[in-house]
């Protein structure tokens, strides 16, 4: 049978254009959510302690993740991060 031509919407969704505003918004929120304690909350520990004790360092802890996600901008950044990944993977899975 005759193949139906692609709609404008289908071509748009297959392009990279929908990802651009999502990624720009994610970058803006990520920059806005960064604070001096972000890195220490994400990866607690120290190299000196790890070398002295032999215990693994820099593994995220639940308390640190909860603290980060309790901040509105950081939580929005995390949700937008997930949306970008889902949209990106969904484009290729469909």
mmCIF file of C-alpha atoms in Angstrom, residues 23-86:
data_model
loop_
_atom_site.group_PDB
_atom_site.id
_atom_site.type_symbol
_atom_site.label_atom_id
_atom_site.label_comp_id
_atom_site.label_asym_id
_atom_site.label_seq_id
_atom_site.Cartn_x
_atom_site.Cartn_y
_atom_site.Cartn_z
ATOM 1 C CA UNK A 23 18.669 20.561 28.091
ATOM 2 C CA UNK A 24 18.982 24.354 28.334
ATOM 3 C CA UNK A 25 16.421 24.409 31.163
ATOM 4 C CA UNK A 26 18.252 21.542 32.883
ATOM 5 C CA UNK A 27 21.581 23.355 32.638
ATOM 6 C CA UNK A 28 20.038 26.548 34.042
ATOM 7 C CA UNK A 29 18.474 24.679 36.984
ATOM 8 C CA UNK A 30 21.660 22.723 37.610
ATOM 9 C CA UNK A 31 23.685 25.936 37.816
ATOM 10 C CA UNK A 32 21.049 27.561 40.043
ATOM 11 C CA UNK A 33 20.955 24.563 42.385
ATOM 12 C CA UNK A 34 24.716 24.326 42.909
ATOM 13 C CA UNK A 35 25.890 25.436 46.342
ATOM 14 C CA UNK A 36 29.191 25.127 48.235
ATOM 15 C CA UNK A 37 28.069 21.946 50.008
ATOM 16 C CA UNK A 38 26.663 20.157 46.944
ATOM 17 C CA UNK A 39 29.750 18.122 46.167
ATOM 18 C CA UNK A 40 30.332 17.100 49.792
ATOM 19 C CA UNK A 41 26.688 15.985 50.083
ATOM 20 C CA UNK A 42 26.856 13.988 46.851
ATOM 21 C CA UNK A 43 30.196 12.349 47.606
ATOM 22 C CA UNK A 44 31.073 12.468 51.312
ATOM 23 C CA UNK A 45 34.476 11.482 52.584
ATOM 24 C CA UNK A 46 38.061 12.443 52.001
ATOM 25 C CA UNK A 47 41.001 10.996 50.171
ATOM 26 C CA UNK A 48 43.176 11.303 53.282
ATOM 27 C CA UNK A 49 40.686 9.308 55.381
ATOM 28 C CA UNK A 50 40.402 6.677 52.680
ATOM 29 C CA UNK A 51 44.151 6.250 52.474
ATOM 30 C CA UNK A 52 44.560 6.225 56.265
ATOM 31 C CA UNK A 53 41.750 3.771 57.063
ATOM 32 C CA UNK A 54 41.402 1.809 53.835
ATOM 33 C CA UNK A 55 37.652 2.384 53.958
ATOM 34 C CA UNK A 56 35.936 3.348 50.690
ATOM 35 C CA UNK A 57 35.131 7.040 50.330
ATOM 36 C CA UNK A 58 32.961 9.205 48.071
ATOM 37 C CA UNK A 59 29.895 6.931 48.002
ATOM 38 C CA UNK A 60 26.602 8.872 48.155
ATOM 39 C CA UNK A 61 24.710 8.503 51.408
ATOM 40 C CA UNK A 62 20.929 8.574 51.738
ATOM 41 C CA UNK A 63 21.035 11.513 54.170
ATOM 42 C CA UNK A 64 23.011 13.618 51.684
ATOM 43 C CA UNK A 65 20.688 12.755 48.809
ATOM 44 C CA UNK A 66 17.647 13.588 50.949
ATOM 45 C CA UNK A 67 19.196 16.931 51.895
ATOM 46 C CA UNK A 68 19.908 17.787 48.259
ATOM 47 C CA UNK A 69 16.457 16.758 47.026
ATOM 48 C CA UNK A 70 14.757 18.701 49.814
ATOM 49 C CA UNK A 71 15.861 21.873 48.010
ATOM 50 C CA UNK A 72 13.239 22.929 45.456
ATOM 51 C CA UNK A 73 15.639 23.952 42.689
ATOM 52 C CA UNK A 74 17.720 20.795 43.096
ATOM 53 C CA UNK A 75 14.616 18.599 43.004
ATOM 54 C CA UNK A 76 13.410 20.388 39.860
ATOM 55 C CA UNK A 77 16.855 19.895 38.326
ATOM 56 C CA UNK A 78 16.714 16.174 39.118
ATOM 57 C CA UNK A 79 13.237 15.811 37.576
ATOM 58 C CA UNK A 80 14.311 17.657 34.444
ATOM 59 C CA UNK A 81 17.409 15.457 34.225
ATOM 60 C CA UNK A 82 15.165 12.371 34.277
ATOM 61 C CA UNK A 83 12.809 13.927 31.694
ATOM 62 C CA UNK A 84 15.721 14.640 29.329
ATOM 63 C CA UNK A 85 17.002 11.076 29.612
ATOM 64 C CA UNK A 86 13.521 9.577 29.155
#
